[in-house]
PDB file of C-alpha atoms in Angstrom:
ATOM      1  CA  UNK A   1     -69.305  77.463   0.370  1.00 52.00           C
ATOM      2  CA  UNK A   2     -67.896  79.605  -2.425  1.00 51.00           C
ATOM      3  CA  UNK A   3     -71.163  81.425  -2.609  1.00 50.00           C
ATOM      4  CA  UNK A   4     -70.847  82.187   1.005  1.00 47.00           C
ATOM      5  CA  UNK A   5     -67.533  83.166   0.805  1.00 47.00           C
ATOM      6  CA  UNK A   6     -67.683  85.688  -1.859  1.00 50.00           C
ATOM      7  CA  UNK A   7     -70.776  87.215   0.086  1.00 47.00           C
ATOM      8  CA  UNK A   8     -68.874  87.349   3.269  1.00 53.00           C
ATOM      9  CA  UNK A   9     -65.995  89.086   1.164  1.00 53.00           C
ATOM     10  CA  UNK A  10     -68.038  91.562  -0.753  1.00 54.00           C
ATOM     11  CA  UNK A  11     -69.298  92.572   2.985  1.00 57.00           C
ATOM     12  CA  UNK A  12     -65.820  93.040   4.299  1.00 57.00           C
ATOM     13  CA  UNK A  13     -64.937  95.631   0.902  1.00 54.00           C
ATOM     14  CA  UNK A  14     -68.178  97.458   1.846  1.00 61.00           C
ATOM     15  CA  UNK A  15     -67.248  97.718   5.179  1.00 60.00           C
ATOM     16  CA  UNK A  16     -63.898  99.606   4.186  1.00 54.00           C
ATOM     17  CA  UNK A  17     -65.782 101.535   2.202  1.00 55.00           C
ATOM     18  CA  UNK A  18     -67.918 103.133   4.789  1.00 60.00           C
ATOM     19  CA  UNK A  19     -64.741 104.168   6.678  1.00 60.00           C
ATOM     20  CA  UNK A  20     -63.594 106.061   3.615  1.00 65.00           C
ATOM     21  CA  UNK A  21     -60.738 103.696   2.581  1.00 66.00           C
ATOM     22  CA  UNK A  22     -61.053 103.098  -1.501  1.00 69.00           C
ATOM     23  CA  UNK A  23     -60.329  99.569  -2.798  1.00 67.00           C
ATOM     24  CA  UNK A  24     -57.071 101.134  -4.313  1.00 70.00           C
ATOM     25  CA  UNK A  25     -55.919 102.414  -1.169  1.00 70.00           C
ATOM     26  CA  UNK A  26     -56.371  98.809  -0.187  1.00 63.00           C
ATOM     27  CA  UNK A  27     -54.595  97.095  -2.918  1.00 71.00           C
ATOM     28  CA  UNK A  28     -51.510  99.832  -2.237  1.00 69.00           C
ATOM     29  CA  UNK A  29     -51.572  99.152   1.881  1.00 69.00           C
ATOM     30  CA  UNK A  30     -51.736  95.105   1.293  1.00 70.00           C
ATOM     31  CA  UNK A  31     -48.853  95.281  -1.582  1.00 70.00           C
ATOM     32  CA  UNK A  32     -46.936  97.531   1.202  1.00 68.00           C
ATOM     33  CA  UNK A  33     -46.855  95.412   3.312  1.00 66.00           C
ATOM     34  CA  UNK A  34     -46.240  92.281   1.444  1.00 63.00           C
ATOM     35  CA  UNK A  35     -42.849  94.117   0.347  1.00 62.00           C
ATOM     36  CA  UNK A  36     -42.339  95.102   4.141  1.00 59.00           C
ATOM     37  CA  UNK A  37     -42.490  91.538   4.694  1.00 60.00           C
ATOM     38  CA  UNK A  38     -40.432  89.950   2.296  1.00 54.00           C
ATOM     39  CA  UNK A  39     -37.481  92.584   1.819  1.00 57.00           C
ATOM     40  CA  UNK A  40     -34.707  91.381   4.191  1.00 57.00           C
ATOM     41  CA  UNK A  41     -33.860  92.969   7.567  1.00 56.00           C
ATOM     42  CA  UNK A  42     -31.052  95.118   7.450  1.00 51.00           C
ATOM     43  CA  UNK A  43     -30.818  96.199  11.110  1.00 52.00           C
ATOM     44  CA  UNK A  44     -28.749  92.882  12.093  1.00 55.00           C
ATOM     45  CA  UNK A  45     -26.660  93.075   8.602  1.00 57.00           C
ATOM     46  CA  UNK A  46     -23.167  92.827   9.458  1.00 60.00           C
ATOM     47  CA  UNK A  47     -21.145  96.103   8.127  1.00 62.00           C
ATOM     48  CA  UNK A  48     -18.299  94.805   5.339  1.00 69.00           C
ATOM     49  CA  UNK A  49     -15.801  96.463   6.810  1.00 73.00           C
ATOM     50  CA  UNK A  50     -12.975  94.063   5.539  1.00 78.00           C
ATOM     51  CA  UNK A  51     -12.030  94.807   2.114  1.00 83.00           C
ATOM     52  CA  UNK A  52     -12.193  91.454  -0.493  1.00 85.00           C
ATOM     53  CA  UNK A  53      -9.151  89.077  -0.274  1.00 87.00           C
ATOM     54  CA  UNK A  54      -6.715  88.885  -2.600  1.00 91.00           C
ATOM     55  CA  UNK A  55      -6.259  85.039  -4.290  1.00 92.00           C
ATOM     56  CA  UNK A  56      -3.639  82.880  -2.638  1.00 96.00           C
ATOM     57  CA  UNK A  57      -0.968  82.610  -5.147  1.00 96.00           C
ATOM     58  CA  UNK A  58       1.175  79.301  -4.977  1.00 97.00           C
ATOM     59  CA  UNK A  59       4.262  78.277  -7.607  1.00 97.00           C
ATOM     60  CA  UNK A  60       4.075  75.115  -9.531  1.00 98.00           C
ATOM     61  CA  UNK A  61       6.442  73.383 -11.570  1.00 98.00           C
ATOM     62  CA  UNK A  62       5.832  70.150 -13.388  1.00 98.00           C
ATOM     63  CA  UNK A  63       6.817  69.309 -16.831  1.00 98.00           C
ATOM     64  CA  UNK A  64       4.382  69.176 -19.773  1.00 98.00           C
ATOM     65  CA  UNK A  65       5.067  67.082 -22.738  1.00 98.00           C
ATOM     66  CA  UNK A  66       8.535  66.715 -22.154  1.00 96.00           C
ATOM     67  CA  UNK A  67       9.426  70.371 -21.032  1.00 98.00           C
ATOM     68  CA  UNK A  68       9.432  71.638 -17.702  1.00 98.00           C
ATOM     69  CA  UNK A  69       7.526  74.334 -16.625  1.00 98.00           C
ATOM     70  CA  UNK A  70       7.126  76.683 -13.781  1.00 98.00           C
ATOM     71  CA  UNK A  71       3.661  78.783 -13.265  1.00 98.00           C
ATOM     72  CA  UNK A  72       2.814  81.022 -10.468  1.00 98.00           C
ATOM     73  CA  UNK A  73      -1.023  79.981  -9.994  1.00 98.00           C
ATOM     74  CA  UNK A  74      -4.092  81.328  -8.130  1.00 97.00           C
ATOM     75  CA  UNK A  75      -4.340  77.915  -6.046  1.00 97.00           C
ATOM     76  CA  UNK A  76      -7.851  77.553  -7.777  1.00 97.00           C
ATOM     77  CA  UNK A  77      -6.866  76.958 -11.205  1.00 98.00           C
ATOM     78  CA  UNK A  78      -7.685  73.851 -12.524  1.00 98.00           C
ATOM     79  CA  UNK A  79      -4.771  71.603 -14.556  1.00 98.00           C
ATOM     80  CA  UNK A  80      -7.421  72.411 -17.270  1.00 98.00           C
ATOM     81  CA  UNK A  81      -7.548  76.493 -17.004  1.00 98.00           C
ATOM     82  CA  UNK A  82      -3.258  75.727 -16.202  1.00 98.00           C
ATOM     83  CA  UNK A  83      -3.113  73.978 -19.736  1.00 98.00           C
ATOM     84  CA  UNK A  84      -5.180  76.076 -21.722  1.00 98.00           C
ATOM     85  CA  UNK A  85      -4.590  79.716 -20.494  1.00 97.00           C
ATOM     86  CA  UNK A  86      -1.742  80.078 -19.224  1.00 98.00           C
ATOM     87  CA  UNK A  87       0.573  77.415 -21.340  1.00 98.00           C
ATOM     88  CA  UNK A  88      -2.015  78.134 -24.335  1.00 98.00           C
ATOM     89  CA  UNK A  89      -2.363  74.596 -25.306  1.00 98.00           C
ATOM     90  CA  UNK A  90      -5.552  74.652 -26.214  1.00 97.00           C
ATOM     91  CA  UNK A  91      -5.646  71.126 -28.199  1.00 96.00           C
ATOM     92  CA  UNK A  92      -7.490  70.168 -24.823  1.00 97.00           C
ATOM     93  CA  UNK A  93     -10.672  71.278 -24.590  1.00 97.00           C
ATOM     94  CA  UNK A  94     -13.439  72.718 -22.274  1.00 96.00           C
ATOM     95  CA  UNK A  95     -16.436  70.831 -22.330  1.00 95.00           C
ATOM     96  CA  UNK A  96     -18.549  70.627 -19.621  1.00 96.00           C
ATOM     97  CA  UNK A  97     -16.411  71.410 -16.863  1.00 95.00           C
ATOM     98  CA  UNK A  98     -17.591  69.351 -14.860  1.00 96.00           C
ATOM     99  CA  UNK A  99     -15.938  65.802 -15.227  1.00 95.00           C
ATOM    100  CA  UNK A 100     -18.658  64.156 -17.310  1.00 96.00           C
ATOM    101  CA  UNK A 101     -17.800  64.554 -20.862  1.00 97.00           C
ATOM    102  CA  UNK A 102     -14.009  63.496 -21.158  1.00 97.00           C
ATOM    103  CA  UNK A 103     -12.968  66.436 -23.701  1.00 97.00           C
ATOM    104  CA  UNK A 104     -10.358  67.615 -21.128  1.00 98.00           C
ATOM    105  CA  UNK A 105      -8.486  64.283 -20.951  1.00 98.00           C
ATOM    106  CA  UNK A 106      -4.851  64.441 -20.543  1.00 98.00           C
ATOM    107  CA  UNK A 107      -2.334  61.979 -19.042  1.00 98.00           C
ATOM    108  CA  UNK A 108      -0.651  62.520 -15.615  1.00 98.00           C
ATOM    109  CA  UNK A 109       2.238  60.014 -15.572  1.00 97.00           C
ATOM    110  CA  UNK A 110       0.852  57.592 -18.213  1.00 95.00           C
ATOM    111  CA  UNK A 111      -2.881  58.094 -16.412  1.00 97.00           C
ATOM    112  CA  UNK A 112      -5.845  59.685 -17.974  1.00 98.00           C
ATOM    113  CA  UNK A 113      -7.399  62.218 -15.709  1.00 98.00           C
ATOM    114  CA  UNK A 114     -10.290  64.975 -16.742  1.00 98.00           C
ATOM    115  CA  UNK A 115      -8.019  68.230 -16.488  1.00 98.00           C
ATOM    116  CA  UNK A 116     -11.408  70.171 -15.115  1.00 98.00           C
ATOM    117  CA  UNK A 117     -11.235  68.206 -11.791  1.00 97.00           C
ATOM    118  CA  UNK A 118      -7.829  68.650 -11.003  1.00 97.00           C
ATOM    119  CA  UNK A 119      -6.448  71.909  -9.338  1.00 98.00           C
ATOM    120  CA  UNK A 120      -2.933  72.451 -11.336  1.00 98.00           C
ATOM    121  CA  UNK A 121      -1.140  72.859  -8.020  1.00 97.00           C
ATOM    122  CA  UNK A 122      -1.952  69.205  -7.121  1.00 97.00           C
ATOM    123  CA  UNK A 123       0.211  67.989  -9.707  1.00 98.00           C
ATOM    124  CA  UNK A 124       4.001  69.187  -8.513  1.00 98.00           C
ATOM    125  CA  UNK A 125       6.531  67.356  -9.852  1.00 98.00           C
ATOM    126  CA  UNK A 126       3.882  65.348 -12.578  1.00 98.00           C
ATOM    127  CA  UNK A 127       4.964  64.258 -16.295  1.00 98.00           C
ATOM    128  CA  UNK A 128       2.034  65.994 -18.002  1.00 98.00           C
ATOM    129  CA  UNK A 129       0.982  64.626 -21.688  1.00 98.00           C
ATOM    130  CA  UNK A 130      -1.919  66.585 -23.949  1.00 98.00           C
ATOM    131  CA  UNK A 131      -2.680  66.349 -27.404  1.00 97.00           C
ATOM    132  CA  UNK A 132      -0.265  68.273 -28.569  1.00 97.00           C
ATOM    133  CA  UNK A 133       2.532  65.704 -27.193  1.00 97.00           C
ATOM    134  CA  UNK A 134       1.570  62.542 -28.727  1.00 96.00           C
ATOM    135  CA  UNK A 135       2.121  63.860 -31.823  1.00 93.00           C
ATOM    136  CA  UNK A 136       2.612  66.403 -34.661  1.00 91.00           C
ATOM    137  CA  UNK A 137       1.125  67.070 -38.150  1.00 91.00           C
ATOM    138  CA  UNK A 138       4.526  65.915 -39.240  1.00 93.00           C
ATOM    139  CA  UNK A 139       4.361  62.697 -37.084  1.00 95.00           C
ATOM    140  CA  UNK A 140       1.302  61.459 -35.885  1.00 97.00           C
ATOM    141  CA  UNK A 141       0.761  58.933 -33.306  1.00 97.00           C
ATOM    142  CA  UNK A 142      -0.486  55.990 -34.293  1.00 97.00           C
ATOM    143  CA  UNK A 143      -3.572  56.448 -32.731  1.00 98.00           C
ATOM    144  CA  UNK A 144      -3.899  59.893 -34.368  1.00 97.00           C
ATOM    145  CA  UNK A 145      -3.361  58.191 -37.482  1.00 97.00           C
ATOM    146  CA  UNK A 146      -6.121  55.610 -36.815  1.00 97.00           C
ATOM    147  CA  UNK A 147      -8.535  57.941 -35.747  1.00 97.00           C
ATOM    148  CA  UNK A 148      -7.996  60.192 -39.551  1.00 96.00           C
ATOM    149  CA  UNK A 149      -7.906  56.180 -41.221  1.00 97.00           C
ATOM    150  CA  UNK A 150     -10.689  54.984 -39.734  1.00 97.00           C
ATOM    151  CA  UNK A 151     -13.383  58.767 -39.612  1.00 96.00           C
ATOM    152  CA  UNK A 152     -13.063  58.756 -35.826  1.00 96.00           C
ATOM    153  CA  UNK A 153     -14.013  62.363 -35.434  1.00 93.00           C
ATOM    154  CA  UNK A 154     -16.520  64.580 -37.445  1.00 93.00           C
ATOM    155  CA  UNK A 155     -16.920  68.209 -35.000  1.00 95.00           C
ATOM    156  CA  UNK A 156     -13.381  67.416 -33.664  1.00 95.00           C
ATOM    157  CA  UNK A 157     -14.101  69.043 -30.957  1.00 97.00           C
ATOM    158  CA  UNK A 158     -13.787  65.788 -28.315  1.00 97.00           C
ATOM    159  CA  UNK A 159     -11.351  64.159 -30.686  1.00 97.00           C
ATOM    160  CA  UNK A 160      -7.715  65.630 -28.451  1.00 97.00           C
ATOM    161  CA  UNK A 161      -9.419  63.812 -25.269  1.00 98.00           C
ATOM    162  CA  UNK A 162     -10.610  60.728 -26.997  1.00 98.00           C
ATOM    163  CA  UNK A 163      -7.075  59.990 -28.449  1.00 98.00           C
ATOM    164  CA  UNK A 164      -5.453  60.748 -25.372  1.00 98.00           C
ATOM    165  CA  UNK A 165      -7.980  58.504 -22.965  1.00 98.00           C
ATOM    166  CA  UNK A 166      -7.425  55.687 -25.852  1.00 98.00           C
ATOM    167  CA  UNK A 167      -3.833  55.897 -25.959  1.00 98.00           C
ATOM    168  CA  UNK A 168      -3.826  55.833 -21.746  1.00 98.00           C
ATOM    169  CA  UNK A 169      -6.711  53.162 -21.644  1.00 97.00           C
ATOM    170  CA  UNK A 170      -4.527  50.369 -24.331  1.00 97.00           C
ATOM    171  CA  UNK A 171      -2.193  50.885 -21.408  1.00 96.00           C
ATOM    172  CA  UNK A 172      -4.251  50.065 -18.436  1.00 95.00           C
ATOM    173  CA  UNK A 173      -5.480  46.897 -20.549  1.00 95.00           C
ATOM    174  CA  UNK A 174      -1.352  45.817 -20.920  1.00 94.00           C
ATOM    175  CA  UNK A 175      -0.620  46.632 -17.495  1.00 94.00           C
ATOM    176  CA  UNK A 176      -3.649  44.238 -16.761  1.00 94.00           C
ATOM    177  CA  UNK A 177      -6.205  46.496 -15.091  1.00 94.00           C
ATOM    178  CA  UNK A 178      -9.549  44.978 -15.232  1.00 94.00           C
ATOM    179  CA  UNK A 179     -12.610  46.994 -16.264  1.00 94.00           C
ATOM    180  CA  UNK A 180     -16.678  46.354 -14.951  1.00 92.00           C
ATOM    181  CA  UNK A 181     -16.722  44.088 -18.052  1.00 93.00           C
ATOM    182  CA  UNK A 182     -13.522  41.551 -17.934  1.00 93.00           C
ATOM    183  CA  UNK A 183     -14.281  38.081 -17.307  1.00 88.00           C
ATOM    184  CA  UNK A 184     -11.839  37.932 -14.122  1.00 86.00           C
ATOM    185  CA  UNK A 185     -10.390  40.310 -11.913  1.00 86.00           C
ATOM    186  CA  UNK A 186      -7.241  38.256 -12.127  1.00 85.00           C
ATOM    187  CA  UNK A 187      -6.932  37.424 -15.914  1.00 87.00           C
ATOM    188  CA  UNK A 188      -5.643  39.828 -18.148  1.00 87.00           C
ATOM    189  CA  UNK A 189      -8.134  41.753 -19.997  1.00 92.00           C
ATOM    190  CA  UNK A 190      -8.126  41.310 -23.657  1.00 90.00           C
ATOM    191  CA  UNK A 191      -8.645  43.655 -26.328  1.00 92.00           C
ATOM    192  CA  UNK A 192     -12.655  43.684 -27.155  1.00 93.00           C
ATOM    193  CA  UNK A 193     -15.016  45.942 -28.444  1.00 94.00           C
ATOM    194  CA  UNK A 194     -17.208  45.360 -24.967  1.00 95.00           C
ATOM    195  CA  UNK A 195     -14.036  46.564 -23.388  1.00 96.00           C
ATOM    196  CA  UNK A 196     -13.438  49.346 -25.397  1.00 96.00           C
ATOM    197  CA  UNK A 197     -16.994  50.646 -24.987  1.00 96.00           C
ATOM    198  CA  UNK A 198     -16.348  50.051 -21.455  1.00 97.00           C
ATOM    199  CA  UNK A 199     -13.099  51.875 -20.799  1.00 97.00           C
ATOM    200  CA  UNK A 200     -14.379  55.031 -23.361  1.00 97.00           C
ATOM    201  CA  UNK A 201     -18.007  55.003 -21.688  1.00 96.00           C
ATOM    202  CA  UNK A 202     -16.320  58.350 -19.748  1.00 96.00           C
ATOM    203  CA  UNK A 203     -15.522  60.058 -23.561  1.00 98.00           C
ATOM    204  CA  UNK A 204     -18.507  61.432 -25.085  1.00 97.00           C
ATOM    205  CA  UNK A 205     -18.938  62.092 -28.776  1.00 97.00           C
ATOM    206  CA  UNK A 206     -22.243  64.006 -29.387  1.00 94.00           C
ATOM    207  CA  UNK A 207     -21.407  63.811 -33.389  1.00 95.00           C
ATOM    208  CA  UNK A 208     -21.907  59.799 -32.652  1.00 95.00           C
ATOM    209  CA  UNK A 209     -18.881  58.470 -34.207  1.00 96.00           C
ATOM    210  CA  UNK A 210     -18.262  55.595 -31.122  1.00 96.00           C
ATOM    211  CA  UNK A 211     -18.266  52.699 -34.262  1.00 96.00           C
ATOM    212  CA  UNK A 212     -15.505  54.506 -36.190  1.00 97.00           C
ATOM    213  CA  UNK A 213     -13.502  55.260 -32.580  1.00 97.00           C
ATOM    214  CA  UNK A 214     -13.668  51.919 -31.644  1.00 97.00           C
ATOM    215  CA  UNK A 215     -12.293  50.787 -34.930  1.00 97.00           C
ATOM    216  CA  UNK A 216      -9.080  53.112 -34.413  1.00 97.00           C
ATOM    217  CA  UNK A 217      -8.502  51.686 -31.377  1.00 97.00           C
ATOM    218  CA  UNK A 218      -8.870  47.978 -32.213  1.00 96.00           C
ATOM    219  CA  UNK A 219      -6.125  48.338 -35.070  1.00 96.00           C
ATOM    220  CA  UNK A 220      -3.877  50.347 -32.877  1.00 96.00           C
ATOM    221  CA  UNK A 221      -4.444  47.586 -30.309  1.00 94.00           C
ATOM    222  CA  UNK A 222      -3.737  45.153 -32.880  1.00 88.00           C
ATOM    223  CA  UNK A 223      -0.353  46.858 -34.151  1.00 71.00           C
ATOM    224  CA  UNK A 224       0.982  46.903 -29.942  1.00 59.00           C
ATOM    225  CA  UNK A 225       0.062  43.598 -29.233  1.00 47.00           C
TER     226      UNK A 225
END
């Protein structure tokens, strides 16, 4: 079949030969019309005749580690982009932007959210806590302390939204919110290492130091309880 194929092809070039077209005219008509083909139609494109939108602006106040604050916002920005570029607290950081690495953790009314999924102008009114309000060089929060005690960070970089999703996570554990691992929905959860892996399974540290994090938290744990 091949054989026959080629043969009935080599026929069909010699017959556009005879009527004077080269096989480079025939390469240029088929690539021609390959483009004439594929390039989009723009007989039925609709004309842009309205100019581009500008953003809808909306104000927000809410108050952010203990001080209010009042931002007029593009009602896209994310609590993250909020935080970070427009506040300039930066000890929260951009990671993957999309919810699955937990460097952007920050608490909203004693809850740990990721800041990236969270449009700023959702949280009116909100208590607000980053790094930068648990503590300061000068006075650390115990779980800041922990984490330098114990090596709980070597990059850094996810260290602001580990300490803040520990801090928030010892207090779902005393309020007595169960996790996938507690023994019963109605018992309160006690401090474990299966439940700390559990609860920080949404933090990712890509230096590897979980055994040293979970350490920190333990002894912080230990101090509350």
């Amino acid at each position: 079949m091949p054989a026959i194929a080629s043969l009935e092809g080599a026929a069909c070039v010699d017959s556009l030969l005879k009527l004077g077209i080269t096989r480079r005219e025939l390469l240029k008509a088929g690539a021609a019309s390959a483009t004439a083909i594929a390039a989009p139609s723009v007989a039925f494109a609709k004309p842009q005749d309205d100019p581009p939108q500008p953003p809808v602006m909306a104000t927000v106040a809410f108050e952010v580690n203990g001080k209010p604050e009042t931002l007029e916002l593009d009602t896209r920005t994310s609590l993250l982009d909020a935080l970070r570029e427009h506040l300039h607290l930066t000890g929260t950081k951009k990671g993957c932007d999309h919810g699955q690495c937990g460097a952007c953790t920050v608490m909203v009314d004693g809850r740990r959210i990721n800041a990236c999924l969270s449009l700023a102008v959702m949280h009116e009114g909100d208590r607000i806590t980053t790094i930068e309000g648990l503590g300061t060089p000068q006075k650390l929060h115990p779980m800041q302390a922990a984490f330098i005690k114990h090596d709980g960070y070597q990059c850094g970089y996810c260290t602001p939204g580990q300490i803040c999703s520990a801090v928030a996570m010892l207090g779902e554990i005393k309020n007595g919110v169960p996790s996938l691992v507690s023994d019963k929905l109605t018992a309160r959860p006690k401090v474990s290492a299966e439940e700390i892996r559990e609860r920080m399974s949404g933090n990712i540290c890509r230096c590897g130091a979980y055994s040293n994090i979970v350490d920190a938290i333990v002894e912080v744990a230990g101090r509350s309880a």
